[in-house]
Each structure stands twice: as C-alpha cells, then as structure tokens.
Amino acid sequence: MHQPGKEYAMKTKHIKCILVLLLVVFVVYSWFHVRGSEIDGVQEISDSCTVTVRAYQHLEYENRTEYTLNSEQIQELKNLILDSSFTRVLASYVTFEDQNMYDILIDFNNGQDFISIHNIGSEYIAVTNQFGDKHLKINNPEWKSTLERIIS
C-alpha cells in the first residue's frame, strides 16, 4: 500500500540529514581555515608600532639579521598578513624543507600589547599565545617572496 505521508517524512528526514552534514563540514572547514584578519591584533597594526623582523637560517639564530620596518613596510606587512590565509595544523611539531626563518615582532608601544610571529620560510607560521600555540600552514604562495621584498 502506497503512503504519501511516509514518503514525505522520509524525504524530509534525508534533507535534514544532508543539511546537518553540510553544517558540520562548514564548521570543520571554518575551524581549520584561518584568515589573516583572525590573528588577534593584526587589524590594529599601524605606523605607530615598532616592527622588527629577524631573519636567520634554521639553528643559526645567533647569526640573525635584524630589520626595523618603516611606516610603508609596516603597512605592506599588515596587508600581507591580512591578505593571506592559513590552515591549522594539529601536530605539535612540523617538518619543513625551507631553512629560512623569520621572527616578526610587532610592539604596539603601549607597554603591554605585542604580536610575535615565528615564520618558517614559505611553509608555516606560529603566533605566540594564539591558536593553541600550534603552527598554521601558509596558503599564500607569495608569502616568503613578499616578506623578503618588504625587508629588503
């Protein structure tokens, strides 16, 4: 015997399941995908900040070169971060091929606020006290070349 009410109920149940599944996929994607604007403090970076970039080779921190950015370079760095996206990495440690390291220190000159970003070449960043102190994979293929252009 054909029962249209049961067919409608089954279709409704399937649609609800699909919608819940799509919602779960969206939430998971949103959690793993990080926009540069989600890094606390980036929106407030201005030329009144003191921004220092330390460049060095992996395991050679004592041979670092330190750059203090001018106002134009600060704005370019801010734009680089805001225009980039990243992917959360669940592992506590990451492996990498790029041996170029950069420490980006942004001091808001108010005696308390700062952003510290450890950058592994074109592969990863880690933002101190954010994202569970886990690494974020850089999704911007121009990240390293842009950063090097900014500090040159």
Short mmCIF file of N, CA and C in Angstrom, two decimals:
data_model
loop_
_atom_site.label_atom_id
_atom_site.label_comp_id
_atom_site.label_asym_id
_atom_site.label_seq_id
_atom_site.Cartn_x
_atom_site.Cartn_y
_atom_site.Cartn_z
N MET A 1 0.84 -1.17 0.00
CA MET A 1 0.00 0.00 0.00
C MET A 1 0.89 1.25 0.00
N HIS A 2 0.59 2.21 -0.85
CA HIS A 2 1.34 3.46 -1.03
C HIS A 2 0.88 4.50 -0.01
N GLN A 3 1.86 5.03 0.77
CA GLN A 3 1.51 6.03 1.78
C GLN A 3 2.32 7.30 1.53
N PRO A 4 1.69 8.34 0.93
CA PRO A 4 2.42 9.57 0.61
C PRO A 4 2.98 10.28 1.84
N GLY A 5 2.35 10.15 2.96
CA GLY A 5 2.84 10.79 4.18
C GLY A 5 4.18 10.24 4.61
N LYS A 6 4.37 8.93 4.47
CA LYS A 6 5.64 8.31 4.84
C LYS A 6 6.75 8.72 3.88
N GLU A 7 6.43 8.80 2.58
CA GLU A 7 7.43 9.23 1.60
C GLU A 7 7.89 10.66 1.90
N TYR A 8 6.94 11.50 2.21
CA TYR A 8 7.28 12.91 2.54
C TYR A 8 8.15 12.95 3.79
N ALA A 9 7.82 12.16 4.78
CA ALA A 9 8.60 12.13 6.02
C ALA A 9 10.02 11.64 5.75
N MET A 10 10.17 10.64 4.90
CA MET A 10 11.49 10.11 4.56
C MET A 10 12.32 11.15 3.81
N LYS A 11 11.68 11.84 2.85
CA LYS A 11 12.39 12.89 2.10
C LYS A 11 12.82 14.01 3.03
N THR A 12 11.94 14.40 3.93
CA THR A 12 12.26 15.45 4.89
C THR A 12 13.43 15.02 5.78
N LYS A 13 13.41 13.78 6.22
CA LYS A 13 14.49 13.25 7.06
C LYS A 13 15.81 13.26 6.30
N HIS A 14 15.80 12.86 5.04
CA HIS A 14 17.02 12.86 4.23
C HIS A 14 17.54 14.29 4.03
N ILE A 15 16.65 15.20 3.77
CA ILE A 15 17.06 16.60 3.58
C ILE A 15 17.67 17.15 4.86
N LYS A 16 17.07 16.85 6.00
CA LYS A 16 17.61 17.31 7.29
C LYS A 16 18.99 16.72 7.53
N CYS A 17 19.17 15.45 7.22
CA CYS A 17 20.48 14.80 7.39
C CYS A 17 21.53 15.46 6.51
N ILE A 18 21.16 15.74 5.28
CA ILE A 18 22.10 16.40 4.36
C ILE A 18 22.45 17.80 4.87
N LEU A 19 21.48 18.54 5.35
CA LEU A 19 21.73 19.88 5.88
C LEU A 19 22.63 19.84 7.11
N VAL A 20 22.41 18.88 7.99
CA VAL A 20 23.26 18.73 9.17
C VAL A 20 24.68 18.37 8.75
N LEU A 21 24.82 17.48 7.80
CA LEU A 21 26.14 17.10 7.30
C LEU A 21 26.86 18.30 6.69
N LEU A 22 26.16 19.08 5.89
CA LEU A 22 26.75 20.29 5.29
C LEU A 22 27.17 21.28 6.37
N LEU A 23 26.37 21.42 7.40
CA LEU A 23 26.70 22.32 8.50
C LEU A 23 27.97 21.86 9.22
N VAL A 24 28.08 20.56 9.47
CA VAL A 24 29.27 20.01 10.11
C VAL A 24 30.51 20.25 9.24
N VAL A 25 30.39 20.01 7.95
CA VAL A 25 31.51 20.24 7.03
C VAL A 25 31.91 21.72 7.06
N PHE A 26 30.94 22.60 7.04
CA PHE A 26 31.23 24.04 7.08
C PHE A 26 31.93 24.44 8.37
N VAL A 27 31.47 23.93 9.50
CA VAL A 27 32.08 24.26 10.80
C VAL A 27 33.52 23.75 10.86
N VAL A 28 33.74 22.53 10.41
CA VAL A 28 35.10 21.97 10.42
C VAL A 28 36.00 22.78 9.50
N TYR A 29 35.53 23.09 8.30
CA TYR A 29 36.32 23.90 7.37
C TYR A 29 36.64 25.26 7.99
N SER A 30 35.66 25.90 8.58
CA SER A 30 35.85 27.22 9.18
C SER A 30 36.86 27.17 10.31
N TRP A 31 36.89 26.09 11.06
CA TRP A 31 37.84 25.99 12.16
C TRP A 31 39.25 25.81 11.63
N PHE A 32 39.44 24.98 10.61
CA PHE A 32 40.77 24.74 10.07
C PHE A 32 41.28 25.90 9.22
N HIS A 33 40.41 26.58 8.52
CA HIS A 33 40.80 27.69 7.64
C HIS A 33 40.85 28.97 8.47
N VAL A 34 42.02 29.62 8.47
CA VAL A 34 42.22 30.84 9.27
C VAL A 34 42.57 31.98 8.33
N ARG A 35 41.79 33.04 8.38
CA ARG A 35 42.10 34.25 7.61
C ARG A 35 43.09 35.08 8.42
N GLY A 36 43.90 35.86 7.72
CA GLY A 36 44.86 36.71 8.40
C GLY A 36 44.21 37.66 9.38
N SER A 37 42.99 38.09 9.08
CA SER A 37 42.28 39.00 9.97
C SER A 37 41.87 38.34 11.28
N GLU A 38 41.96 37.02 11.36
CA GLU A 38 41.63 36.31 12.59
C GLU A 38 42.78 36.29 13.59
N ILE A 39 43.95 36.75 13.18
CA ILE A 39 45.08 36.84 14.10
C ILE A 39 44.86 38.09 14.95
N ASP A 40 44.73 37.87 16.26
CA ASP A 40 44.44 38.99 17.17
C ASP A 40 45.47 40.09 17.04
N GLY A 41 44.97 41.31 16.87
CA GLY A 41 45.83 42.49 16.85
C GLY A 41 46.26 42.96 15.48
N VAL A 42 46.13 42.12 14.47
CA VAL A 42 46.62 42.48 13.14
C VAL A 42 45.90 43.73 12.60
N GLN A 43 44.61 43.81 12.84
CA GLN A 43 43.85 44.97 12.34
C GLN A 43 44.36 46.29 12.94
N GLU A 44 44.95 46.23 14.13
CA GLU A 44 45.41 47.44 14.82
C GLU A 44 46.85 47.83 14.49
N ILE A 45 47.52 47.06 13.65
CA ILE A 45 48.90 47.41 13.29
C ILE A 45 48.89 48.73 12.54
N SER A 46 49.76 49.65 12.96
CA SER A 46 49.85 50.96 12.31
C SER A 46 51.30 51.42 12.32
N ASP A 47 51.54 52.56 11.71
CA ASP A 47 52.91 53.07 11.68
C ASP A 47 53.38 53.58 13.04
N SER A 48 52.50 53.60 14.04
CA SER A 48 52.93 53.96 15.39
C SER A 48 53.52 52.76 16.12
N CYS A 49 53.44 51.58 15.51
CA CYS A 49 54.03 50.37 16.08
C CYS A 49 55.52 50.31 15.74
N THR A 50 56.24 49.58 16.55
CA THR A 50 57.61 49.24 16.22
C THR A 50 57.60 47.79 15.74
N VAL A 51 58.02 47.59 14.50
CA VAL A 51 58.00 46.25 13.91
C VAL A 51 59.43 45.86 13.56
N THR A 52 59.83 44.72 14.10
CA THR A 52 61.16 44.19 13.87
C THR A 52 61.03 42.81 13.25
N VAL A 53 61.84 42.55 12.23
CA VAL A 53 61.89 41.23 11.61
C VAL A 53 63.31 40.72 11.76
N ARG A 54 63.43 39.54 12.33
CA ARG A 54 64.74 38.89 12.48
C ARG A 54 64.79 37.73 11.49
N ALA A 55 65.77 37.76 10.60
CA ALA A 55 65.93 36.72 9.58
C ALA A 55 67.18 35.91 9.89
N TYR A 56 67.05 34.59 9.76
CA TYR A 56 68.18 33.71 10.04
C TYR A 56 67.93 32.35 9.42
N GLN A 57 68.96 31.55 9.37
CA GLN A 57 68.86 30.17 8.92
C GLN A 57 68.52 29.28 10.11
N HIS A 58 67.81 28.20 9.84
CA HIS A 58 67.42 27.26 10.89
C HIS A 58 68.64 26.86 11.72
N LEU A 59 68.51 26.92 13.04
CA LEU A 59 69.54 26.58 14.02
C LEU A 59 70.72 27.55 14.02
N GLU A 60 70.58 28.70 13.38
CA GLU A 60 71.65 29.69 13.36
C GLU A 60 71.14 31.05 13.84
N TYR A 61 70.36 31.05 14.92
CA TYR A 61 69.73 32.28 15.41
C TYR A 61 70.77 33.34 15.78
N GLU A 62 71.92 32.91 16.27
CA GLU A 62 72.95 33.89 16.67
C GLU A 62 73.50 34.65 15.47
N ASN A 63 73.31 34.17 14.25
CA ASN A 63 73.76 34.85 13.04
C ASN A 63 72.62 35.59 12.33
N ARG A 64 71.64 36.00 13.08
CA ARG A 64 70.45 36.65 12.51
C ARG A 64 70.75 38.07 12.05
N THR A 65 69.93 38.51 11.12
CA THR A 65 69.94 39.89 10.67
C THR A 65 68.63 40.51 11.12
N GLU A 66 68.72 41.69 11.73
CA GLU A 66 67.52 42.32 12.28
C GLU A 66 67.16 43.55 11.45
N TYR A 67 65.87 43.63 11.10
CA TYR A 67 65.36 44.75 10.31
C TYR A 67 64.28 45.46 11.12
N THR A 68 64.35 46.78 11.18
CA THR A 68 63.29 47.57 11.78
C THR A 68 62.55 48.22 10.62
N LEU A 69 61.25 47.98 10.54
CA LEU A 69 60.47 48.43 9.39
C LEU A 69 60.04 49.89 9.52
N ASN A 70 60.02 50.58 8.38
CA ASN A 70 59.48 51.94 8.35
C ASN A 70 57.97 51.86 8.14
N SER A 71 57.31 53.02 8.11
CA SER A 71 55.84 53.02 8.07
C SER A 71 55.29 52.35 6.80
N GLU A 72 55.95 52.54 5.66
CA GLU A 72 55.49 51.90 4.43
C GLU A 72 55.64 50.38 4.52
N GLN A 73 56.75 49.92 5.05
CA GLN A 73 56.98 48.48 5.21
C GLN A 73 56.00 47.87 6.20
N ILE A 74 55.69 48.62 7.26
CA ILE A 74 54.71 48.14 8.25
C ILE A 74 53.36 47.92 7.57
N GLN A 75 52.93 48.86 6.76
CA GLN A 75 51.65 48.72 6.07
C GLN A 75 51.67 47.54 5.10
N GLU A 76 52.79 47.35 4.40
CA GLU A 76 52.91 46.21 3.49
C GLU A 76 52.84 44.88 4.24
N LEU A 77 53.49 44.82 5.41
CA LEU A 77 53.45 43.60 6.22
C LEU A 77 52.02 43.35 6.72
N LYS A 78 51.37 44.39 7.17
CA LYS A 78 49.97 44.25 7.62
C LYS A 78 49.11 43.71 6.48
N ASN A 79 49.26 44.27 5.28
CA ASN A 79 48.49 43.81 4.13
C ASN A 79 48.82 42.36 3.78
N LEU A 80 50.09 41.99 3.88
CA LEU A 80 50.48 40.60 3.61
C LEU A 80 49.75 39.65 4.55
N ILE A 81 49.73 39.98 5.82
CA ILE A 81 49.06 39.11 6.80
C ILE A 81 47.56 39.09 6.54
N LEU A 82 46.95 40.26 6.36
CA LEU A 82 45.50 40.32 6.16
C LEU A 82 45.05 39.65 4.87
N ASP A 83 45.88 39.71 3.83
CA ASP A 83 45.51 39.14 2.54
C ASP A 83 45.82 37.65 2.43
N SER A 84 46.41 37.08 3.46
CA SER A 84 46.80 35.67 3.42
C SER A 84 45.80 34.82 4.20
N SER A 85 45.84 33.54 3.90
CA SER A 85 45.06 32.58 4.68
C SER A 85 45.98 31.46 5.11
N PHE A 86 45.53 30.75 6.12
CA PHE A 86 46.35 29.72 6.73
C PHE A 86 45.46 28.52 7.06
N THR A 87 46.09 27.38 7.31
CA THR A 87 45.36 26.18 7.70
C THR A 87 45.95 25.69 9.03
N ARG A 88 45.08 25.45 9.99
CA ARG A 88 45.54 24.94 11.28
C ARG A 88 46.18 23.57 11.11
N VAL A 89 47.25 23.36 11.87
CA VAL A 89 47.94 22.08 11.88
C VAL A 89 47.76 21.50 13.28
N LEU A 90 47.29 20.28 13.37
CA LEU A 90 47.01 19.68 14.67
C LEU A 90 48.27 19.18 15.39
N ALA A 91 49.31 18.86 14.64
CA ALA A 91 50.53 18.31 15.24
C ALA A 91 51.25 19.36 16.07
N SER A 92 51.94 18.90 17.11
CA SER A 92 52.72 19.81 17.95
C SER A 92 54.03 20.22 17.28
N TYR A 93 54.51 19.36 16.40
CA TYR A 93 55.75 19.63 15.68
C TYR A 93 55.49 19.50 14.18
N VAL A 94 56.20 20.30 13.41
CA VAL A 94 56.05 20.24 11.96
C VAL A 94 57.42 19.96 11.33
N THR A 95 57.41 19.30 10.19
CA THR A 95 58.63 19.11 9.42
C THR A 95 58.60 20.10 8.26
N PHE A 96 59.76 20.54 7.85
CA PHE A 96 59.82 21.57 6.82
C PHE A 96 61.12 21.44 6.05
N GLU A 97 61.09 21.95 4.84
CA GLU A 97 62.28 21.93 3.99
C GLU A 97 62.97 23.28 3.95
N ASP A 98 62.19 24.34 3.99
CA ASP A 98 62.74 25.69 3.91
C ASP A 98 63.51 26.00 5.18
N GLN A 99 64.75 26.34 5.06
CA GLN A 99 65.61 26.62 6.22
C GLN A 99 65.62 28.09 6.62
N ASN A 100 64.90 28.93 5.88
CA ASN A 100 64.84 30.37 6.20
C ASN A 100 63.81 30.60 7.29
N MET A 101 64.24 31.27 8.36
CA MET A 101 63.37 31.57 9.49
C MET A 101 63.24 33.08 9.63
N TYR A 102 62.07 33.50 10.09
CA TYR A 102 61.82 34.92 10.32
C TYR A 102 61.01 35.04 11.61
N ASP A 103 61.46 35.90 12.49
CA ASP A 103 60.67 36.23 13.68
C ASP A 103 60.16 37.65 13.48
N ILE A 104 58.84 37.79 13.48
CA ILE A 104 58.21 39.10 13.28
C ILE A 104 57.68 39.55 14.63
N LEU A 105 58.21 40.65 15.13
CA LEU A 105 57.82 41.18 16.43
C LEU A 105 57.13 42.52 16.24
N ILE A 106 55.89 42.61 16.64
CA ILE A 106 55.11 43.84 16.48
C ILE A 106 54.78 44.37 17.86
N ASP A 107 55.37 45.51 18.20
CA ASP A 107 55.18 46.14 19.50
C ASP A 107 54.28 47.36 19.31
N PHE A 108 53.16 47.38 20.02
CA PHE A 108 52.21 48.48 19.88
C PHE A 108 52.61 49.70 20.71
N ASN A 109 53.76 49.63 21.36
CA ASN A 109 54.34 50.75 22.13
C ASN A 109 53.40 51.27 23.21
N ASN A 110 52.61 50.38 23.79
CA ASN A 110 51.76 50.78 24.90
C ASN A 110 52.16 50.06 26.19
N GLY A 111 53.29 49.38 26.14
CA GLY A 111 53.81 48.72 27.33
C GLY A 111 53.20 47.35 27.61
N GLN A 112 52.24 46.90 26.81
CA GLN A 112 51.64 45.60 27.11
C GLN A 112 51.30 44.76 25.89
N ASP A 113 50.86 45.36 24.80
CA ASP A 113 50.40 44.58 23.65
C ASP A 113 51.52 44.36 22.64
N PHE A 114 51.59 43.14 22.13
CA PHE A 114 52.53 42.82 21.06
C PHE A 114 52.03 41.58 20.34
N ILE A 115 52.53 41.40 19.14
CA ILE A 115 52.28 40.18 18.38
C ILE A 115 53.65 39.61 18.04
N SER A 116 53.81 38.33 18.25
CA SER A 116 55.05 37.65 17.91
C SER A 116 54.71 36.50 16.97
N ILE A 117 55.26 36.58 15.76
CA ILE A 117 55.01 35.56 14.74
C ILE A 117 56.33 34.90 14.36
N HIS A 118 56.41 33.60 14.57
CA HIS A 118 57.57 32.84 14.13
C HIS A 118 57.21 32.26 12.77
N ASN A 119 58.04 32.53 11.79
CA ASN A 119 57.75 32.17 10.40
C ASN A 119 58.82 31.20 9.89
N ILE A 120 58.38 30.05 9.40
CA ILE A 120 59.29 29.08 8.79
C ILE A 120 59.14 29.23 7.28
N GLY A 121 60.01 30.03 6.68
CA GLY A 121 60.03 30.24 5.24
C GLY A 121 58.67 30.47 4.64
N SER A 122 58.36 29.69 3.63
CA SER A 122 57.07 29.82 2.95
C SER A 122 56.09 28.74 3.41
N GLU A 123 56.43 28.06 4.51
CA GLU A 123 55.65 26.90 4.90
C GLU A 123 54.71 27.12 6.08
N TYR A 124 55.19 27.66 7.19
CA TYR A 124 54.39 27.75 8.41
C TYR A 124 54.62 29.05 9.15
N ILE A 125 53.63 29.44 9.95
CA ILE A 125 53.81 30.47 10.96
C ILE A 125 53.28 29.91 12.27
N ALA A 126 53.75 30.48 13.36
CA ALA A 126 53.20 30.20 14.69
C ALA A 126 53.08 31.56 15.37
N VAL A 127 51.90 31.84 15.89
CA VAL A 127 51.64 33.12 16.56
C VAL A 127 51.60 32.86 18.06
N THR A 128 52.49 33.48 18.80
CA THR A 128 52.57 33.27 20.23
C THR A 128 51.24 33.55 20.90
N ASN A 129 50.82 32.63 21.77
CA ASN A 129 49.60 32.74 22.57
C ASN A 129 48.31 32.77 21.75
N GLN A 130 48.36 32.27 20.54
CA GLN A 130 47.16 32.19 19.71
C GLN A 130 47.11 30.82 19.03
N PHE A 131 45.92 30.36 18.74
CA PHE A 131 45.70 29.10 18.02
C PHE A 131 46.31 27.91 18.76
N GLY A 132 46.24 27.97 20.07
CA GLY A 132 46.77 26.87 20.88
C GLY A 132 48.26 26.68 20.73
N ASP A 133 48.96 27.74 20.34
CA ASP A 133 50.41 27.70 20.09
C ASP A 133 50.79 26.64 19.06
N LYS A 134 49.87 26.32 18.17
CA LYS A 134 50.12 25.37 17.08
C LYS A 134 50.52 26.15 15.83
N HIS A 135 51.13 25.46 14.90
CA HIS A 135 51.52 26.09 13.64
C HIS A 135 50.33 26.24 12.72
N LEU A 136 50.43 27.21 11.85
CA LEU A 136 49.46 27.42 10.78
C LEU A 136 50.21 27.27 9.47
N LYS A 137 49.70 26.46 8.57
CA LYS A 137 50.32 26.29 7.25
C LYS A 137 49.96 27.51 6.41
N ILE A 138 50.94 28.10 5.77
CA ILE A 138 50.73 29.28 4.93
C ILE A 138 50.14 28.84 3.61
N ASN A 139 49.02 29.44 3.22
CA ASN A 139 48.37 29.11 1.95
C ASN A 139 48.70 30.10 0.84
N ASN A 140 49.45 31.13 1.16
CA ASN A 140 49.82 32.16 0.19
C ASN A 140 51.17 31.80 -0.45
N PRO A 141 51.19 31.40 -1.73
CA PRO A 141 52.46 31.01 -2.35
C PRO A 141 53.45 32.17 -2.48
N GLU A 142 52.97 33.39 -2.36
CA GLU A 142 53.85 34.56 -2.47
C GLU A 142 54.32 35.08 -1.12
N TRP A 143 53.99 34.39 -0.03
CA TRP A 143 54.29 34.87 1.33
C TRP A 143 55.77 35.19 1.50
N LYS A 144 56.63 34.21 1.27
CA LYS A 144 58.06 34.38 1.52
C LYS A 144 58.66 35.46 0.62
N SER A 145 58.36 35.43 -0.66
CA SER A 145 58.95 36.42 -1.57
C SER A 145 58.46 37.84 -1.21
N THR A 146 57.21 37.94 -0.79
CA THR A 146 56.70 39.26 -0.39
C THR A 146 57.37 39.73 0.89
N LEU A 147 57.51 38.84 1.86
CA LEU A 147 58.17 39.20 3.11
C LEU A 147 59.62 39.63 2.84
N GLU A 148 60.31 38.88 2.01
CA GLU A 148 61.70 39.25 1.69
C GLU A 148 61.78 40.58 0.95
N ARG A 149 60.81 40.86 0.09
CA ARG A 149 60.79 42.16 -0.59
C ARG A 149 60.54 43.28 0.41
N ILE A 150 59.67 43.04 1.37
CA ILE A 150 59.35 44.07 2.38
C ILE A 150 60.60 44.42 3.20
N ILE A 151 61.38 43.44 3.59
CA ILE A 151 62.52 43.71 4.47
C ILE A 151 63.78 44.12 3.70
N SER A 152 63.76 44.04 2.38
CA SER A 152 64.98 44.38 1.62
C SER A 152 65.11 45.88 1.43
#
